[in-house]
XYZ file of C-alpha atoms in Angstrom:
45
model
C 119.391 78.077 62.050
C 122.737 79.799 61.498
C 122.386 79.212 57.757
C 119.058 81.055 57.735
C 120.492 83.985 59.704
C 123.441 84.172 57.320
C 121.103 84.221 54.313
C 118.985 86.960 55.913
C 122.118 89.009 56.557
C 123.260 88.564 52.968
C 119.814 89.596 51.725
C 119.935 92.755 53.850
C 123.430 93.565 52.592
C 122.522 93.015 48.938
C 119.421 95.191 49.349
C 121.546 97.885 51.004
C 124.065 97.755 48.130
C 121.226 98.037 45.605
C 119.837 101.099 47.380
C 123.266 102.724 47.595
C 123.896 102.145 43.884
C 120.459 102.987 42.511
C 119.207 105.873 44.586
C 120.422 109.411 44.045
C 121.169 110.229 47.667
C 123.262 112.916 49.271
C 126.071 111.793 51.618
C 123.977 112.317 54.771
C 121.171 110.138 53.377
C 123.685 107.431 52.440
C 125.082 107.451 55.983
C 121.565 107.114 57.415
C 120.847 104.246 55.013
C 124.065 102.462 56.012
C 123.370 103.055 59.697
C 119.845 101.657 59.427
C 121.119 98.641 57.503
C 123.832 97.933 60.059
C 121.322 98.245 62.892
C 119.045 95.685 61.199
C 121.917 93.233 60.815
C 123.125 93.730 64.390
C 119.623 93.474 65.853
C 118.980 90.226 63.983
C 122.276 88.658 65.126
């Protein structure tokens, strides 16, 4: 079960990195994106 949670966390992180790299966001939008991503990871822990 821990392996699956770790893989889900890595998938969320890689998706977050992709969004940060690919999307033309202003700093406030990037902070919101990071915050939402962190909340997903923490809520799934």
